[in-house]
XYZ file of C-alpha atoms in Angstrom:
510
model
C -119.694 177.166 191.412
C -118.436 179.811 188.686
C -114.635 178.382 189.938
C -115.706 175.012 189.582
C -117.123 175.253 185.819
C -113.216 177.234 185.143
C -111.403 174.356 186.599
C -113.591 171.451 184.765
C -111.665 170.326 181.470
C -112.747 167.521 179.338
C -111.957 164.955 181.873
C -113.759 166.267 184.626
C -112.539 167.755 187.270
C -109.166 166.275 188.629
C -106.957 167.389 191.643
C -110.250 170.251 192.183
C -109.598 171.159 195.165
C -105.666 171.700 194.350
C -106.498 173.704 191.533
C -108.918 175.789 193.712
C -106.186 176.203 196.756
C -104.159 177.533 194.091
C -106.740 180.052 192.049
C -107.597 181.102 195.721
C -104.111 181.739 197.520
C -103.227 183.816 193.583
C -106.611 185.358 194.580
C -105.625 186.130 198.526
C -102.137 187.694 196.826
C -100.143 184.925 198.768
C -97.127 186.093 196.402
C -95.273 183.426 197.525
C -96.518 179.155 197.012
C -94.432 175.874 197.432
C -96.297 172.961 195.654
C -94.731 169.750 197.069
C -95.048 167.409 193.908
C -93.151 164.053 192.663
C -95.095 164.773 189.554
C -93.344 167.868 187.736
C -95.228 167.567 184.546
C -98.439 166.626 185.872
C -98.231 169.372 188.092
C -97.223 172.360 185.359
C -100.156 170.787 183.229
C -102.105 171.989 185.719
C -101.049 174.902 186.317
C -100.833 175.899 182.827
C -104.977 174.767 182.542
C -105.378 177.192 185.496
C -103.518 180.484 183.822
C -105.648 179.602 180.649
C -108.600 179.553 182.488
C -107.940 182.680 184.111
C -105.811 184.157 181.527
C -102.954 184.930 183.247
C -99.488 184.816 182.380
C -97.418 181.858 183.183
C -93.420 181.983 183.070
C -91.439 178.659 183.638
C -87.818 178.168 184.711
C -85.773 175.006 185.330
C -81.827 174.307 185.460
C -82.367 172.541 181.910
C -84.319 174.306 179.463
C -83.659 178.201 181.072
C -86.735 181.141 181.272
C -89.903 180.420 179.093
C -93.202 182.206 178.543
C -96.070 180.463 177.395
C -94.005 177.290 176.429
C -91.550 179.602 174.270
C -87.942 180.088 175.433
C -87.852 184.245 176.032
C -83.718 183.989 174.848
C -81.691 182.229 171.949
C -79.507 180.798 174.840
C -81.474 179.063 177.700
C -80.184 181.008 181.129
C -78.973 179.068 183.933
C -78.937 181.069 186.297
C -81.790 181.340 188.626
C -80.905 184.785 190.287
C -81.704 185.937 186.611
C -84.627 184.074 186.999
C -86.429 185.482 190.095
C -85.317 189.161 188.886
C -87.075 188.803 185.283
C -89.999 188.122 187.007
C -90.417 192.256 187.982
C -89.934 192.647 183.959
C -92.314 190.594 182.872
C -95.050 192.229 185.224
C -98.607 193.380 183.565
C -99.986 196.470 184.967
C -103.511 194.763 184.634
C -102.489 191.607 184.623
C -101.178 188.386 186.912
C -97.676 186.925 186.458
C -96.691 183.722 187.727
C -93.135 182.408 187.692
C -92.578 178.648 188.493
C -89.279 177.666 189.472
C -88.655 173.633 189.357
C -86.467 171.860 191.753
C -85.831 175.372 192.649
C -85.224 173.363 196.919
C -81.459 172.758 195.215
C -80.575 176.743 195.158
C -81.771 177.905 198.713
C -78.569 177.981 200.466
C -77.161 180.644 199.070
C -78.142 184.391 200.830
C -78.294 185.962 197.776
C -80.985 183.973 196.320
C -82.839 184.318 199.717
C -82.495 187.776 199.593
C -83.842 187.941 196.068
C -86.713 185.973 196.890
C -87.996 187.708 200.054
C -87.990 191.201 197.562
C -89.608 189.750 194.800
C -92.702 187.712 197.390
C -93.018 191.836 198.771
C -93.233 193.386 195.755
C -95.478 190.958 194.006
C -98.249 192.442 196.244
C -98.316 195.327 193.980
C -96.940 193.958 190.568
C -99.753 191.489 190.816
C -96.331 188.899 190.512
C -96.072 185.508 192.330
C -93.641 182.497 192.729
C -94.296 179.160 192.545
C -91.634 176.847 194.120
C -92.132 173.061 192.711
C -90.080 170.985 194.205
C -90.582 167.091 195.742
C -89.886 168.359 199.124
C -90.368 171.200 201.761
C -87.045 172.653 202.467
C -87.510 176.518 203.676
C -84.942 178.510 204.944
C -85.360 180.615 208.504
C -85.874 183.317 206.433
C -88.744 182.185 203.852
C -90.659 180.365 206.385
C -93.302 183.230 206.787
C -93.698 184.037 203.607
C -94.885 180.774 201.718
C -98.045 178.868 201.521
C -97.225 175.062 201.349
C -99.873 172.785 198.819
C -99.776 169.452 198.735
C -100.030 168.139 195.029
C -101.842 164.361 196.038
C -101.148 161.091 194.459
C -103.531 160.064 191.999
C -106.706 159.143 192.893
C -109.075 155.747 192.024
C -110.819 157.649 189.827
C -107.826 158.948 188.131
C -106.259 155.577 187.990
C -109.255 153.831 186.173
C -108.718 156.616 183.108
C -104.862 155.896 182.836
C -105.874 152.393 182.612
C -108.520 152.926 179.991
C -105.844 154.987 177.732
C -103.468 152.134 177.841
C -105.584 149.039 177.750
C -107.399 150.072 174.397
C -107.227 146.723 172.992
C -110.345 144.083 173.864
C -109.540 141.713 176.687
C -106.702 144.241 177.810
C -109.179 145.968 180.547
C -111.064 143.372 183.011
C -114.146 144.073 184.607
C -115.715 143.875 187.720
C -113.648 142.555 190.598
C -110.781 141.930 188.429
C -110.761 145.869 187.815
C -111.161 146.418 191.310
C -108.256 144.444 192.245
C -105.876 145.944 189.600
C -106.925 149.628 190.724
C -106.672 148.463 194.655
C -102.792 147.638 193.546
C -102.313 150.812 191.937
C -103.288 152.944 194.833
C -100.602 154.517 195.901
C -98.171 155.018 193.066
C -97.668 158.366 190.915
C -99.513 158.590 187.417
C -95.729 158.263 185.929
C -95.038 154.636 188.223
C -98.843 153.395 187.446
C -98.752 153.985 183.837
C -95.308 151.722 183.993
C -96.853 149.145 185.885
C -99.945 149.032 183.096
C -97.472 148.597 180.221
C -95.097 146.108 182.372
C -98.901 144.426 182.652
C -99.840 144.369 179.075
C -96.413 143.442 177.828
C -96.340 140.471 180.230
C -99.879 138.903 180.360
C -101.687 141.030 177.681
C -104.021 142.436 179.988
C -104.021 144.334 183.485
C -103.185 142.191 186.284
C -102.781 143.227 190.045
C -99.909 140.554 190.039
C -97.049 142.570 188.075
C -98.568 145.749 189.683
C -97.605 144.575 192.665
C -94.323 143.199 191.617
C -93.672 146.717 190.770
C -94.851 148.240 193.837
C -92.709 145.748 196.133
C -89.893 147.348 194.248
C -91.126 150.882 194.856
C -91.656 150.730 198.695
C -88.321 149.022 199.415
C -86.897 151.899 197.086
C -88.183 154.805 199.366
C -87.126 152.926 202.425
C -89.743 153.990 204.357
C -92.540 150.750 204.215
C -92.247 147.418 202.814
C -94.709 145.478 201.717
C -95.544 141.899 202.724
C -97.220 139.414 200.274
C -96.821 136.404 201.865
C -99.390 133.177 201.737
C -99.617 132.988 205.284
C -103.627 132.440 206.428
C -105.475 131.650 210.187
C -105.369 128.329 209.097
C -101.410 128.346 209.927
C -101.799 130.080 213.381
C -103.254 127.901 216.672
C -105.316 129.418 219.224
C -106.594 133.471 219.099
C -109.898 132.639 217.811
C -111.414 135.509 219.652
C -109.065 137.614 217.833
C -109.794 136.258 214.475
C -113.010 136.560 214.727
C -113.241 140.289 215.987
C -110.655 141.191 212.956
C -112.300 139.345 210.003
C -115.434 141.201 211.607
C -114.413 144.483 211.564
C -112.696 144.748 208.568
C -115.272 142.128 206.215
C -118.533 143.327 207.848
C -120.627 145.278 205.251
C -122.640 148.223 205.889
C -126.645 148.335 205.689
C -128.359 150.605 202.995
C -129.852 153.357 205.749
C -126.183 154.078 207.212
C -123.111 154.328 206.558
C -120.265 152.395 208.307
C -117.511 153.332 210.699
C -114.078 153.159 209.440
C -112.706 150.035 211.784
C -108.867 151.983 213.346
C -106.758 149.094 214.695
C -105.637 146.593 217.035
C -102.836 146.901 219.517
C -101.395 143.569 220.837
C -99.845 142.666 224.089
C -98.009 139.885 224.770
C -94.158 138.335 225.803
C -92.086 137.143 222.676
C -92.821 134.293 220.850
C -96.799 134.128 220.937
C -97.360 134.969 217.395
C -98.301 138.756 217.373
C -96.146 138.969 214.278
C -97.489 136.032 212.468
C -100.946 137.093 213.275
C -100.390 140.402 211.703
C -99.128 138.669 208.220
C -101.520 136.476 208.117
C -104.475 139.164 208.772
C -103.359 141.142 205.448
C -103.695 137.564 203.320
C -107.118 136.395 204.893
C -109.003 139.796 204.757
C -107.662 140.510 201.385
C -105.567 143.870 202.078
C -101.935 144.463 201.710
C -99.546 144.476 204.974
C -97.045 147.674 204.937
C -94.388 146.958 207.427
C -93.329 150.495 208.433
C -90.011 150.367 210.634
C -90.313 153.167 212.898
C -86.305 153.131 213.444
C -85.887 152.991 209.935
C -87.521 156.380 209.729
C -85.218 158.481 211.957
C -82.768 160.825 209.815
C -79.506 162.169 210.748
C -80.524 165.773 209.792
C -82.715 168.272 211.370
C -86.662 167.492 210.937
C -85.660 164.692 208.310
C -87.192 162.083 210.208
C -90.615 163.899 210.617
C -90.505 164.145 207.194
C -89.761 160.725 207.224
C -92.897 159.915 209.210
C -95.283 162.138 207.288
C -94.179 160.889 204.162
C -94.745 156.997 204.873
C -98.125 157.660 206.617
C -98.581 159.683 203.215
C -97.857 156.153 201.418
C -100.135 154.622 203.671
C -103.039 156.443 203.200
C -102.850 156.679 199.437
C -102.719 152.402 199.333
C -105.740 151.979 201.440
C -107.601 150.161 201.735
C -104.184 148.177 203.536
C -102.888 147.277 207.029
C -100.322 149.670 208.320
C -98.313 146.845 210.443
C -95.386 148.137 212.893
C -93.668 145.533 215.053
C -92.213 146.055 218.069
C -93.648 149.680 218.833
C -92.177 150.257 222.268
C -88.713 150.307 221.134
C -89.044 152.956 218.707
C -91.208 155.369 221.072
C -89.579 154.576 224.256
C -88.107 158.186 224.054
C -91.324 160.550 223.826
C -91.342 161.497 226.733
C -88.292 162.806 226.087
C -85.761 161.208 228.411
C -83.420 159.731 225.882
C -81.080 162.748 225.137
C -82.519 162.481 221.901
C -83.433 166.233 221.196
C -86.959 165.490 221.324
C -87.315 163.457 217.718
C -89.096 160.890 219.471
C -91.085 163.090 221.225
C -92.481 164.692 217.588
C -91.962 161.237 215.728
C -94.483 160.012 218.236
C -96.612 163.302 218.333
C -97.068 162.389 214.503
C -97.978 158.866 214.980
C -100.390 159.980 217.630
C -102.286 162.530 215.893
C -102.605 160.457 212.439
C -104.196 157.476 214.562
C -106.997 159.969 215.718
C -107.415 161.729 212.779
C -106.903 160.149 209.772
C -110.125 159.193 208.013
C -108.182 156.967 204.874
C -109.476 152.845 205.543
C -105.619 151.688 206.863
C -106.499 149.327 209.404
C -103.084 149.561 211.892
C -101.469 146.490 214.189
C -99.070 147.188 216.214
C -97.404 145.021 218.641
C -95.625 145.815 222.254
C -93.797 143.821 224.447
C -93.445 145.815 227.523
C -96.822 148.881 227.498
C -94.284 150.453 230.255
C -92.429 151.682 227.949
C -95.292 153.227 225.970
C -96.696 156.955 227.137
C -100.092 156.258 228.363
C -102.265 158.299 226.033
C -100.806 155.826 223.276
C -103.231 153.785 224.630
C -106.484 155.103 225.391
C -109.930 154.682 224.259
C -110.823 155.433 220.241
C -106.546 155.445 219.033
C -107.628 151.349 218.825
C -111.024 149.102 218.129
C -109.411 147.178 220.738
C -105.977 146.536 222.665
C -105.523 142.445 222.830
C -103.297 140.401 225.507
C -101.397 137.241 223.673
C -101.118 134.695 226.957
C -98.633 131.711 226.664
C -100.869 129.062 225.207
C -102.957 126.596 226.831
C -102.718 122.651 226.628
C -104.901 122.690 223.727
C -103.607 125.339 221.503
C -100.429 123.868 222.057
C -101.412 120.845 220.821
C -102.871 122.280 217.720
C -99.204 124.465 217.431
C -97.595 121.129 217.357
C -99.648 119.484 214.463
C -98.633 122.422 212.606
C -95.524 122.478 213.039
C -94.399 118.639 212.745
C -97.029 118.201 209.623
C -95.252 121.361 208.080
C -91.627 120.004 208.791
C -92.252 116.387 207.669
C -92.030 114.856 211.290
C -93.789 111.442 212.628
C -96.719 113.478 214.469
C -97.393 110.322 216.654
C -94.349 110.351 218.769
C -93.332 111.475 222.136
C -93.236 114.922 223.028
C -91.067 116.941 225.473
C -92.828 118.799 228.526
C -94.223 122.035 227.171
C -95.547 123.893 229.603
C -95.163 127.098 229.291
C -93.783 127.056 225.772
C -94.573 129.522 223.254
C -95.377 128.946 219.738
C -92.347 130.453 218.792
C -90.706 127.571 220.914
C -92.215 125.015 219.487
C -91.588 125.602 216.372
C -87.840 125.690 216.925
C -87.963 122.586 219.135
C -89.512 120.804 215.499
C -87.404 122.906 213.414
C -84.411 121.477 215.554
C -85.679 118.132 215.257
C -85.168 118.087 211.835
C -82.435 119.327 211.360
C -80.446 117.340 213.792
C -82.114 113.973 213.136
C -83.129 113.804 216.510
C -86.735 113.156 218.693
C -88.431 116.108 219.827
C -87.351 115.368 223.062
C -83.935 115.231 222.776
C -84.098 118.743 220.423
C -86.278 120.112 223.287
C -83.051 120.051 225.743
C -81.908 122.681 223.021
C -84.348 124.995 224.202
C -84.912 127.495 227.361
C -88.821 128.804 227.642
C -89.108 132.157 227.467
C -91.333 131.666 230.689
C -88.101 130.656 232.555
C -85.371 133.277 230.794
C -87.749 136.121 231.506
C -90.267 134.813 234.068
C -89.967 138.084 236.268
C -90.812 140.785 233.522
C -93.805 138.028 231.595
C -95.239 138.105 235.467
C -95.122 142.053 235.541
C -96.984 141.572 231.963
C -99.864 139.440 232.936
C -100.494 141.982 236.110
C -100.494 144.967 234.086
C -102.780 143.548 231.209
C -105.556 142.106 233.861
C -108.714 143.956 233.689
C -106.890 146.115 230.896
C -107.095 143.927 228.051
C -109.236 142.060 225.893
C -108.066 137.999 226.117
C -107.029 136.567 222.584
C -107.611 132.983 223.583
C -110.632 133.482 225.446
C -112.496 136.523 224.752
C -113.802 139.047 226.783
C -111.194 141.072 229.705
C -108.233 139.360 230.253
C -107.794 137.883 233.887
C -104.665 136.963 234.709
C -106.412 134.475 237.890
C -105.697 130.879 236.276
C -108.910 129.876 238.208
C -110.763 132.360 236.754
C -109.059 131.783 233.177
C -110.249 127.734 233.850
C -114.005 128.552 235.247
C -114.305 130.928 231.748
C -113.300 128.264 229.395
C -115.636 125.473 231.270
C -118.333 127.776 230.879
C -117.828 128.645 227.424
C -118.229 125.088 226.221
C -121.969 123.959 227.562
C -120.819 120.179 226.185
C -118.435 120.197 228.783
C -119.308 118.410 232.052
């Protein structure tokens, strides 16, 4: 508690549990710390609260401004030279007293042997000078050689909390700062973004519609995710209303994710879907359209996109985008096509085993991440997928996508022709078998060309017929494995017991 009242400032306490990691490695004589941080000044605030509070000395050296104590440059010309700067840290030493020595963006000058070598002496002596470095740089870069003698700290992305006081200092006007779900909509688009970004997006806000708006955060935040190339986020207007069929799976998502808890308990953090099915039966639609009804953003996240040409860049890669995720939740973590990104973990791909550890990631953030990112993914062959990918508690629930029936078809048409102007009354082609996906086309086509559905329909091969052998292996390996998205319940891939379900779902029906 003593540590606690230290670290509390006039805001209350913010990053606490940073600020302790760091007063307790100093504490354990870790001599050596790397603070991974996009947030340079944030970061030195803190740390410069923390020496005050303990009253230790706090040096300060960058590429820029040279070696400072206290603020105040220690030479009439700044120093450059960062050898100098890890060596002045033994001259600077109290004999009662702590020293630290931050070095920013210090990642840039670890290739050189010398530097390594001055580093390892300086982390051994600092045991008995009482001395420590502090590395602050955006990334984790150690060489061979430093590996075992740094403690990594993660320096975490603003907070709600944190958020709503940035907002309060720039929205000092009346009418500037909305209340009540306004507020809550304005912080939810925030989430995610460094104190630096939000405090942007606030101004960009005030300057453009003279108050905080979640709509030019989230202009802003597009921008910022297709920046990092790591997620992109989907904002589309796309609802159930525009999808036929899958009402079992509507309903069981809008459930889980809209369903409130009662006063004596608290509720269970809802994980995920994962959905089966052959191309074309509106997995990917579903997933847009899922972010838009339940209110939450979709972040694509493009596993292939993620892999790096150098060595452990694309776990990086990996960390840092789940990083994203969890920061923007509460969001849906959408990733399309899953198989063909982890088809290599186990390892058979000649790939040096980054599929193997991409997937190893993935694996152990769906069990243990506790942050509310609901995640869809989508598969078109589960062969391809290692097994424990899909056991019990990685998903709520692992859904089969059949080809559609008679009368979801028909519903896919009336979409379709009323969305692409056509005459809904007349003929159309033979669609058995068809996909949404093909039906859509077979309108789209239509239109384009001038022609009747069934003429555009001889422009179009069923999936059903191109790929007939591996949609057959599909249906075998998803009966009594899945949960039906057309009809609810375990997926049977028996038409007669797919009929004798739907007959006795609808009592009306005689």
């Amino acid at each position: 508690q003593s540590v606690k009242d230290d670290l509390v400032g006039d805001g209350g306490i913010m990053d606490l549990w940073v600020r302790e990691a760091r007063l307790f490695n100093i504490r354990a004589c870790f001599t050596g710390i790397w603070i991974e941080s996009r947030e340079h000044p944030d970061a030195l605030a803190e740390i410069t609260s923390l020496c005050q509070a303990q009253g230790w000395i706090l040096t300060h050296w960058n590429l820029e401004q040279g070696l400072s104590v206290a603020g105040r440059s220690i030479a009439e010309t700044p120093t450059n030279d960062p050898l100098a700067a890890i060596r002045s840290l033994s001259a600077l030493a109290q004999p009662e007293g702590t020293t630290l020595l931050v070095l920013e963006n210090f990642h840039r000058f670890l290739n050189s042997a010398e530097i390594i070598q001055a580093l390892i002496q300086q982390i051994q002596q600092g045991k008995q000078q009482r001395t420590f470095i502090v590395i602050l740089a955006p990334i984790v870069q150690l060489p061979i050689e430093l590996e075992n003698l740094f403690v990594i700290i993660e320096h975490d992305l603003p907070s709600r909390e944190q958020l709503l006081r940035i907002a309060q200092e720039i929205a000092t006007e009346e009418g500037e700062l909305p209340g009540g779900t306004a507020l809550d909509q304005v912080l939810d688009a925030a989430m995610g973004l460094t104190r630096f970004e939000a405090e942007g997006a606030f101004s960009l806000s005030l300057i453009r519609h003279r108050s905080l708006t979640p709509e030019a955060v989230w202009e802003l935040k597009t921008g910022l995710l297709k920046k990092s190339g790591l997620l992109s986020l989907h904002r589309g207007g796309e609802s159930f209303r525009d999808l036929g069929g899958l009402d079992p799976l509507k309903a069981f998502c809008r459930r889980s994710l809209l369903r409130t808890a009662g006063p004596d308990r608290q509720r269970p953090r809802p994980r995920g879907i994962l959905l089966l099915s052959p191309p074309g039966c509106g997995k990917s639609q579903f997933c847009k359209a899922l972010g838009h009804e339940t209110g939450r953003p979709t972040l694509t996240l493009d596993i292939g996109g993620l892999l790096g040409s150098l060595v452990g860049q694309t776990e990086q890669n990996i960390r840092r985008a789940l990083k994203i995720a969890d920061a923007m939740a509460p969001c849906i973590l959408f990733v399309d096509e899953i198989e063909k990104a982890l088809s290599g973990a186990s390892g058979s791909q000649g790939d040096s085993g980054v599929s193997a550890r991409l997937f190893g990631s993935l694996l152990t953030w769906l069990n243990d991440h506790t942050s509310d990112v609901y995640f869809v993914g989508t598969c078109n062959d589960i062969s391809r997928l290692p097994p424990e990918f899909s056991r019990a508690e990685r998903f709520d629930g692992i859904f089969f996508l059949d080809l559609p029936d008679q009368e979801t078809r028909a519903t896919i048409w009336n979409l379709y022709l009323t969305q692409y102007g056509l005459d809904l009354s007349q003929p159309r082609p033979v669609d058995q078998q068809w996909t949404g996906a093909e039906i859509k086309a077979c309108c789209r086509l239509s239109a384009l060309l001038d022609q009747p559905l069934q003429d555009a329909a001889r422009h179009i091969v069923p999936v059903a017929v191109t790929a007939a052998e591996s949609v057959g292996k599909l249906r075998e390996w998803a009966s009594g494995r899945c949960l039906s998205a057309d009809s609810g319940g375990i997926y049977q891939s028996s038409p007669g017991k797919r009929k004798r379900r739907a007959i006795a779902a609808d009592p009306s029906n005689n």
